[in-house]
Coordinates of C-alpha atoms and ligand atoms in Angstrom, one line a residue:
X1 CA 39.1 109.7 -101.0
X2 CA 38.0 110.2 -97.4
X3 CA 39.6 112.8 -95.0
X4 CA 42.0 110.2 -93.5
X5 CA 43.3 109.3 -97.0
X6 CA 43.6 112.9 -98.1
X7 CA 45.5 113.8 -94.9
X8 CA 47.9 110.9 -95.6
X9 CA 48.4 112.1 -99.2
X10 CA 48.7 115.9 -98.6
X11 CA 50.6 116.0 -95.2
X12 CA 53.8 117.4 -96.7
X13 CA 56.1 120.3 -95.6
X14 CA 54.6 123.6 -96.6
X15 CA 54.4 127.3 -95.5
X16 CA 51.6 128.8 -93.4
X17 CA 51.4 131.8 -95.9
X18 CA 51.3 134.6 -93.4
X19 CA 53.2 136.3 -96.2
X20 CA 54.1 135.7 -99.8
X21 CA 57.0 135.3 -100.7
X22 CA 57.5 133.4 -97.4
X23 CA 60.4 134.6 -95.3
X24 CA 62.9 131.9 -96.4
X25 CA 62.5 133.0 -100.0
X26 CA 63.0 136.7 -99.4
X27 CA 65.6 137.9 -101.9
X28 CA 66.8 141.2 -100.5
X29 CA 68.4 139.6 -97.5
X30 CA 70.1 142.8 -96.7
X31 CA 67.4 145.4 -97.3
X32 CA 68.7 148.6 -96.0
X33 CA 66.9 151.2 -93.9
X34 CA 66.9 153.7 -96.7
X35 CA 65.5 151.2 -99.2
X36 CA 62.6 150.6 -96.7
X37 CA 62.1 154.3 -96.2
X38 CA 62.0 154.8 -100.0
X39 CA 59.3 152.1 -100.3
X40 CA 57.2 153.9 -97.7
X41 CA 57.8 157.2 -99.5
X42 CA 56.7 155.7 -102.8
X43 CA 53.3 154.8 -101.5
X44 CA 52.9 157.6 -98.9
X45 CA 50.0 159.3 -100.7
X46 CA 47.8 156.3 -100.8
X47 CA 49.0 155.3 -97.3
X48 CA 47.9 158.7 -95.9
X49 CA 44.3 157.9 -96.8
X50 CA 44.3 154.3 -95.7
X51 CA 44.5 152.7 -92.3
X52 CA 47.3 150.6 -90.7
X53 CA 47.8 147.7 -88.4
X54 CA 50.4 147.7 -85.7
X55 CA 52.1 144.6 -84.2
X56 CA 54.2 145.1 -81.1
X57 CA 56.7 142.4 -80.3
X58 CA 57.2 142.0 -76.5
X59 CA 60.0 139.4 -76.3
X60 CA 60.5 138.6 -72.6
X61 CA 59.4 135.4 -70.9
X62 CA 60.1 134.3 -67.3
X63 CA 60.7 130.7 -68.3
X64 CA 61.5 128.7 -71.5
X65 CA 58.8 126.5 -72.9
X66 CA 60.8 123.9 -74.8
X67 CA 58.4 123.6 -77.8
X68 CA 58.6 127.3 -78.6
X69 CA 59.7 128.7 -81.9
X70 CA 59.2 132.4 -81.2
X71 CA 61.8 135.1 -80.9
X72 CA 62.1 135.5 -77.2
X73 CA 64.5 136.3 -74.3
X74 CA 64.2 134.4 -71.0
X75 CA 64.7 136.5 -67.9
X76 CA 63.3 137.1 -64.5
X77 CA 64.7 140.6 -64.3
X78 CA 61.9 143.0 -64.8
X79 CA 64.2 146.0 -64.9
X80 CA 64.3 145.3 -68.7
X81 CA 60.7 146.4 -69.2
X82 CA 61.1 150.2 -69.1
X83 CA 64.1 150.5 -71.4
X84 CA 62.5 148.1 -73.9
X85 CA 59.2 150.2 -74.0
X86 CA 61.3 153.4 -74.3
X87 CA 62.9 151.9 -77.5
X88 CA 59.5 150.9 -78.9
X89 CA 58.2 154.4 -78.5
X90 CA 61.4 155.8 -80.1
X91 CA 60.9 153.5 -83.0
X92 CA 57.3 154.6 -83.5
X93 CA 58.5 158.2 -83.5
X94 CA 61.0 157.4 -86.3
X95 CA 58.1 156.0 -88.3
X96 CA 56.0 159.1 -87.6
X97 CA 58.8 161.3 -88.8
X98 CA 59.2 159.2 -91.9
X99 CA 55.5 159.3 -92.7
X100 CA 55.2 163.0 -92.0
X101 CA 51.6 162.5 -90.8
X102 CA 49.8 160.5 -88.1
X103 CA 48.2 157.4 -89.6
X104 CA 44.9 156.0 -88.6
X105 CA 45.4 152.8 -86.7
X106 CA 42.7 150.2 -87.3
X107 CA 44.3 147.3 -85.4
X108 CA 47.0 146.7 -82.8
X109 CA 48.2 143.5 -81.4
X110 CA 50.6 142.8 -78.6
X111 CA 52.5 139.5 -79.3
X112 CA 55.6 137.9 -77.9
X113 CA 57.4 136.5 -76.0
X114 CA 54.9 137.1 -73.2
X115 CA 53.2 140.5 -73.3
X116 CA 51.9 139.8 -69.7
X117 CA 55.5 139.6 -68.5
X118 CA 55.2 143.4 -68.6
X119 CA 53.5 145.4 -65.9
X120 CA 50.1 146.7 -66.9
X121 CA 51.4 150.3 -66.5
X122 CA 54.2 149.6 -69.0
X123 CA 51.7 148.2 -71.5
X124 CA 49.4 151.2 -71.1
X125 CA 52.4 153.6 -71.4
X126 CA 53.2 151.9 -74.8
X127 CA 49.6 152.4 -75.9
X128 CA 49.3 156.0 -74.8
X129 CA 52.6 156.7 -76.6
X130 CA 51.4 155.1 -79.9
X131 CA 47.8 156.4 -79.9
X132 CA 48.5 159.6 -78.1
X133 CA 45.3 159.0 -76.2
X134 CA 44.0 157.8 -72.8
X135 CA 41.7 155.3 -74.4
X136 CA 40.6 154.1 -77.8
X137 CA 37.1 153.3 -79.0
X138 CA 36.8 149.5 -79.7
X139 CA 34.5 150.4 -82.6
X140 CA 37.4 152.4 -84.3
X141 CA 40.3 150.0 -83.6
X142 CA 40.6 146.3 -82.7
X143 CA 43.0 145.8 -79.9
X144 CA 44.2 142.4 -78.8
X145 CA 46.9 140.7 -76.8
X146 CA 48.5 137.3 -76.2
X147 CA 48.4 136.3 -72.6
X148 CA 50.2 133.6 -70.6
X149 CA 47.6 132.3 -68.1
X150 CA 50.3 132.1 -65.4
X151 CA 51.2 135.8 -65.5
X152 CA 47.9 137.4 -66.5
X153 CA 46.6 139.4 -63.5
X154 CA 43.2 141.1 -63.0
X155 CA 45.0 144.5 -63.4
X156 CA 46.3 143.4 -66.9
X157 CA 42.8 142.5 -68.0
X158 CA 41.2 145.5 -66.4
X159 CA 43.6 148.2 -67.5
X160 CA 43.8 146.9 -71.1
X161 CA 40.0 146.6 -71.2
X162 CA 39.7 150.2 -70.1
X163 CA 42.1 151.3 -72.8
X164 CA 39.8 149.6 -75.4
X165 CA 40.9 145.9 -75.6
X166 CA 38.1 143.5 -76.3
X167 CA 40.2 140.4 -77.4
X168 CA 42.6 138.3 -75.5
X169 CA 44.4 135.1 -76.6
X170 CA 45.6 132.5 -74.0
X171 CA 48.3 130.0 -74.8
X172 CA 47.0 126.7 -73.5
X173 CA 48.6 124.0 -75.7
X174 CA 47.6 120.9 -73.7
X175 CA 46.3 120.2 -70.1
X176 CA 47.9 116.8 -69.8
X177 CA 50.5 117.1 -67.0
X178 CA 53.0 114.8 -68.8
X179 CA 52.9 116.9 -71.9
X180 CA 53.2 120.1 -69.8
X181 CA 56.3 118.7 -68.0
X182 CA 57.9 117.7 -71.3
X183 CA 57.4 121.2 -72.8
X184 CA 58.3 122.9 -69.5
X185 CA 55.0 124.8 -69.1
X186 CA 52.9 123.9 -66.2
X187 CA 49.4 125.5 -66.0
X188 CA 46.4 123.9 -64.4
X189 CA 42.9 123.8 -65.8
X190 CA 41.8 125.6 -62.6
X191 CA 44.2 128.5 -63.2
X192 CA 43.2 128.8 -66.9
X193 CA 39.5 128.7 -65.9
X194 CA 40.0 131.5 -63.4
X195 CA 41.7 133.8 -65.8
X196 CA 39.3 132.9 -68.6
X197 CA 36.2 133.6 -66.5
X198 CA 37.8 136.8 -65.2
X199 CA 38.2 138.0 -68.8
X200 CA 34.6 137.3 -69.6
X201 CA 33.3 139.0 -66.4
X202 CA 35.4 142.1 -67.2
X203 CA 33.7 142.2 -70.6
X204 CA 36.2 140.7 -73.2
X205 CA 34.0 139.8 -76.2
X206 CA 36.4 137.4 -77.8
X207 CA 38.6 135.0 -75.9
X208 CA 40.9 132.7 -77.9
X209 CA 42.6 129.5 -76.6
X210 CA 45.7 128.3 -78.5
X211 CA 46.0 124.5 -78.5
X212 CA 48.9 122.6 -80.1
X213 CA 48.8 119.0 -81.4
X214 CA 51.8 116.9 -82.1
X215 CA 53.6 117.8 -78.8
X216 CA 56.0 115.4 -77.1
X217 CA 54.3 112.7 -75.0
X218 CA 50.9 113.7 -76.3
X219 CA 48.3 110.9 -76.4
X220 CA 44.9 110.6 -78.0
X221 CA 43.2 110.2 -74.6
X222 CA 45.0 113.1 -73.0
X223 CA 44.5 115.5 -75.9
X224 CA 40.8 114.6 -76.4
X225 CA 40.4 115.5 -72.7
X226 CA 42.0 118.8 -73.4
X227 CA 39.6 119.5 -76.3
X228 CA 36.7 118.5 -74.1
X229 CA 37.9 120.8 -71.3
X230 CA 38.4 123.6 -73.8
X231 CA 34.9 123.2 -75.2
X232 CA 33.5 123.4 -71.6
X233 CA 35.1 126.8 -71.1
X234 CA 33.6 127.8 -74.5
X235 CA 36.2 130.4 -75.8
X236 CA 34.8 132.3 -78.8
X237 CA 37.9 131.2 -80.8
X238 CA 40.2 128.2 -80.8
X239 CA 43.4 128.0 -82.7
X240 CA 44.5 124.4 -83.2
X241 CA 48.1 124.5 -84.3
X242 CA 50.3 121.8 -85.6
X243 CA 53.5 121.6 -83.6
X244 CA 56.3 122.4 -85.9
X245 CA 59.4 120.4 -85.0
X246 CA 62.3 122.3 -86.5
X247 CA 65.1 122.0 -84.0
X248 CA 67.7 122.7 -86.7
X249 CA 66.4 126.3 -87.0
X250 CA 68.6 128.5 -84.8
X251 CA 67.0 129.8 -81.6
X252 CA 64.0 127.4 -81.4
X253 CA 65.3 125.7 -78.2
X254 CA 63.4 122.5 -79.2
X255 CA 66.0 120.3 -77.5
X256 CA 64.4 119.3 -74.2
X257 CA 63.1 116.0 -75.7
X258 CA 63.9 113.7 -78.5
X259 CA 62.1 113.0 -81.8
X260 CA 61.0 109.6 -80.4
X261 CA 58.9 111.5 -77.8
X262 CA 56.7 113.0 -80.5
X263 CA 53.5 111.3 -81.7
X264 CA 54.2 109.5 -85.0
X265 CA 52.6 110.8 -88.2
X266 CA 49.6 108.6 -88.1
X267 CA 48.8 109.5 -84.5
X268 CA 49.4 113.2 -85.1
X269 CA 47.0 113.0 -88.1
X270 CA 44.4 111.3 -85.9
X271 CA 44.8 113.9 -83.2
X272 CA 44.0 116.6 -85.8
X273 CA 41.0 114.7 -87.3
X274 CA 39.4 113.8 -83.9
X275 CA 39.9 117.3 -82.6
X276 CA 38.3 118.9 -85.7
X277 CA 35.3 116.5 -85.3
X278 CA 34.8 117.3 -81.6
X279 CA 35.1 121.1 -82.2
X280 CA 32.6 121.0 -85.1
X281 CA 30.2 118.8 -83.2
X282 CA 30.4 121.3 -80.4
X283 CA 29.2 124.1 -82.7
X284 CA 32.5 125.7 -83.8
X285 CA 32.9 126.8 -87.4
X286 CA 36.2 125.8 -89.1
X287 CA 37.9 129.0 -90.4
X288 CA 40.6 128.2 -92.8
X289 CA 43.3 125.8 -91.9
X290 CA 43.7 125.9 -88.1
X291 CA 41.1 128.3 -86.6
X292 CA 37.7 127.6 -85.2
X293 CA 35.2 130.1 -83.9
X294 CA 31.7 130.2 -82.5
X295 CA 29.0 131.3 -85.1
X296 CA 28.5 134.8 -83.6
X297 CA 32.2 135.6 -83.3
X298 CA 33.5 138.4 -85.5
X299 CA 36.0 136.0 -87.2
X300 CA 33.1 133.7 -88.3
X301 CA 31.1 136.7 -89.5
X302 CA 34.1 138.1 -91.4
X303 CA 34.7 134.7 -92.9
X304 CA 31.1 134.3 -94.0
X305 CA 31.1 137.9 -95.4
X306 CA 34.4 137.4 -97.2
X307 CA 36.0 140.1 -95.1
X308 CA 38.7 137.9 -93.6
X309 CA 42.3 139.1 -93.9
X310 CA 45.6 137.4 -93.2
X311 CA 48.9 138.9 -92.2
X312 CA 51.8 138.1 -89.9
X313 CA 49.4 138.0 -86.9
X314 CA 47.4 135.3 -88.6
X315 CA 43.7 135.6 -89.5
X316 CA 42.2 139.0 -88.7
X317 CA 38.9 140.7 -89.4
X318 CA 40.6 144.0 -90.4
X319 CA 41.9 144.3 -93.9
X320 CA 44.8 146.7 -94.0
X321 CA 47.6 146.7 -96.6
X322 CA 50.0 148.3 -94.2
X323 CA 51.3 146.7 -91.1
X324 CA 54.1 148.3 -89.0
X325 CA 56.0 145.9 -86.8
X326 CA 57.6 147.4 -83.7
X327 CA 60.1 145.7 -81.5
X328 CA 62.9 143.2 -81.8
X329 CA 62.4 140.8 -84.8
X330 CA 59.0 142.4 -85.8
X331 CA 58.1 142.3 -89.5
X332 CA 56.5 145.3 -91.3
X333 CA 54.5 144.9 -94.5
X334 CA 53.6 147.6 -96.9
X335 CA 52.0 145.2 -99.5
X336 CA 54.9 145.8 -102.0
X337 CA 57.6 144.9 -99.5
X338 CA 58.5 143.4 -96.2
X339 CA 61.1 144.5 -93.6
X340 CA 62.2 142.6 -90.5
X341 CA 63.8 144.2 -87.5
X342 CA 67.1 143.0 -85.9
X343 CA 66.6 139.7 -84.1
X344 CA 68.5 140.4 -80.9
X345 CA 67.3 142.9 -78.3
X346 CA 70.8 144.6 -78.1
X347 CA 71.1 145.1 -81.9
X348 CA 67.5 146.4 -82.1
X349 CA 68.0 148.8 -79.2
X350 CA 71.4 150.1 -80.5
X351 CA 70.0 150.9 -84.0
X352 CA 67.0 152.7 -82.6
X353 CA 69.2 154.6 -80.1
X354 CA 71.2 155.8 -83.2
X355 CA 67.9 157.3 -84.5
X356 CA 67.5 154.8 -87.4
X357 CA 65.0 152.0 -88.1
X358 CA 66.4 148.6 -87.0
X359 CA 65.8 146.9 -90.4
X360 CA 68.2 144.0 -91.1
X361 CA 66.5 142.1 -93.9
X362 CA 63.4 142.3 -96.1
X363 CA 62.0 141.8 -99.6
X364 CA 60.6 144.0 -102.3
X365 CA 58.1 142.2 -104.4
X366 CA 58.2 142.0 -108.2
X367 CA 55.1 142.6 -110.3
X368 CA 54.7 138.8 -110.7
X369 CA 55.1 138.2 -107.0
X370 CA 52.4 140.9 -106.3
X371 CA 50.0 139.1 -108.6
X372 CA 50.7 135.7 -106.9
X373 CA 50.5 137.3 -103.5
X374 CA 46.9 138.4 -104.2
X375 CA 45.9 134.9 -105.4
X376 CA 47.4 133.3 -102.3
X377 CA 45.8 135.9 -99.9
X378 CA 42.4 135.4 -101.6
X379 CA 42.7 131.6 -101.2
X380 CA 43.8 131.7 -97.6
X381 CA 41.0 134.1 -96.6
X382 CA 38.1 133.6 -99.0
X383 CA 38.9 130.2 -100.4
X384 CA 38.6 131.4 -104.0
X385 CA 40.4 133.6 -106.4
X386 CA 40.4 134.5 -110.1
X387 CA 43.3 134.8 -112.4
X388 CA 43.9 138.3 -113.8
X389 CA 42.8 138.4 -117.4
X390 CA 45.1 141.3 -118.2
X391 CA 48.2 139.7 -116.6
X392 CA 51.4 139.8 -118.5
X393 CA 52.2 136.5 -116.8
X394 CA 49.8 134.2 -118.6
X395 CA 52.4 131.5 -119.0
X396 CA 52.7 131.3 -115.2
X397 CA 49.0 131.1 -114.9
X398 CA 49.1 128.1 -117.2
X399 CA 51.8 126.5 -115.1
X400 CA 49.6 127.0 -112.0
X401 CA 46.6 125.5 -113.7
X402 CA 48.6 122.4 -114.5
X403 CA 49.8 122.1 -111.0
X404 CA 46.1 122.3 -109.8
X405 CA 45.0 119.3 -111.8
X406 CA 45.9 116.7 -109.2
X407 CA 44.1 118.7 -106.6
X408 CA 41.0 119.0 -108.8
X409 CA 41.1 115.2 -109.3
X410 CA 40.9 114.8 -105.5
X411 CA 38.0 117.2 -105.4
X412 CA 39.9 119.8 -103.3
X413 CA 39.5 122.6 -105.7
X414 CA 37.4 123.6 -108.7
X415 CA 38.9 125.5 -111.7
X416 CA 36.5 127.1 -114.2
X417 CA 38.0 129.4 -116.7
X418 CA 39.9 132.0 -114.6
X419 CA 38.2 131.2 -111.3
X420 CA 39.6 128.9 -108.7
X421 CA 37.4 127.8 -105.7
X422 CA 38.4 125.7 -102.8
X423 CA 35.8 123.0 -102.3
X424 CA 34.5 122.0 -98.8
X425 CA 36.7 118.9 -98.8
X426 CA 39.7 121.1 -99.7
X427 CA 39.4 123.6 -96.8
X428 CA 41.9 121.8 -94.5
X429 CA 44.3 121.6 -97.4
X430 CA 44.2 125.3 -98.4
X431 CA 48.0 125.5 -97.8
X432 CA 48.5 122.7 -100.3
X433 CA 46.4 124.5 -102.8
X434 CA 48.4 127.7 -102.3
X435 CA 51.6 125.7 -102.8
X436 CA 50.5 125.2 -106.4
X437 CA 50.7 129.0 -106.8
X438 CA 54.0 129.4 -105.0
X439 CA 56.7 130.2 -107.6
X440 CA 59.5 129.6 -105.1
X441 CA 58.3 126.1 -104.3
X442 CA 58.0 125.2 -108.1
X443 CA 61.8 125.2 -108.3
X444 CA 62.8 124.3 -104.8
X445 CA 63.6 121.0 -103.2
X446 CA 64.8 122.8 -100.0
X447 CA 61.3 123.4 -98.8
X448 CA 61.3 120.1 -97.0
X449 CA 64.0 121.6 -94.7
X450 CA 62.3 125.0 -94.4
X451 CA 58.7 124.2 -93.4
X452 CA 56.8 121.9 -91.1
X453 CA 54.2 119.6 -92.4
X454 CA 50.8 121.0 -93.4
X455 CA 48.8 118.9 -90.9
Ligands
SF4_501 S1 55.7 129.7 -75.7 FE1 55.3 131.8 -75.1 S2 55.9 131.9 -72.9 FE2 56.7 130.0 -73.7 S3 58.9 130.5 -74.3 FE3 57.6 130.8 -76.1 S4 57.0 132.9 -76.2 FE4 57.7 132.4 -74.1

């Protein structure tokens, strides 16, 4: 089967596996703050000697992009900045009190919303509060942020660089003006070029551009021009995301256009195939399902050295089992469990003001889920895994092997004894391969409603 036929066959709804179990299948819908604190307590000793990642969710945006599925709040009132950062710092203090020690932070990411909605001074105040330092050595900790090209100033780039940031990710999506109008996000190539070149001249080592295919009014010609223009700017990393059209999920705001404005399946698949081809011909290495990086970028090096890791931030070069999510809707992960913060700013702030963590739902993993989680993480990051010979869940392993047979027949994956390896042809379909391991999908028809298509 050629790539085109494979895409036709395997383009089905499926999770992106930034976690397992995936959020819709979390069972402890009402995980309490004390259950979460108990989980931290249970692993505190090992945690004290390991390193953690921090994700800070900064939810404000000045205007609504109608394709967006993030947890955000639209406002032009910048008076909200200081109280929000105060709450983040209080939340971090509650975590420090719970740990009883100061953990070593290996990675921190500002996501949103729009982190660059905030004044540079507020972002630096957040960092100083979390690290208790005026700057952080980039060798010790990887610091990165998401930036909107329209609101990123030289001061943002300079002050964050001085603190230790070396990575920035710009949301681009598509340069075609018709698409930009449809998604209510106008940003010219010139403006992006300016902010991109400024980042490079300041010294950022890794600049990422996020592109999205499948957006309303997108055409082959327009999107291929976007890909060419992106290649000319030569960002070290490119994320090529599939637009997930899920207007029925509360809060997405995907209502500014109709389904008939979206490229049909065949066109969307061709957008993906042609984009991949152009990026690979331009020297980018395909990393997993939707990431591309230049050969000397740390993501490519980690991928080649089997050091890639995946968490709620997506692919990362730092493997930590612990991730603390700060801010409204942020998710924390302690490997054996997940906990998500309140999804409205008011509820989040109210809980933190009361001196408690703002957990409103989560999931504690069973032994079987922990085993499957390792397989899926291995596959998503290293494209191979091996079944645990001493597992008490051999019957599940047999079920998984059976579910892998059709994928073996299509030469996407190789199974030999206990080892499973994704073949080159299977790399774009790694999500489909993981789905064979996903216990929740084995018994669920509802997945069609819960996830967007894999391509
Ligand atoms: S795409 Fe980014 S800037 Fe636009 S509404 Fe969503 S979070 Fe805000």
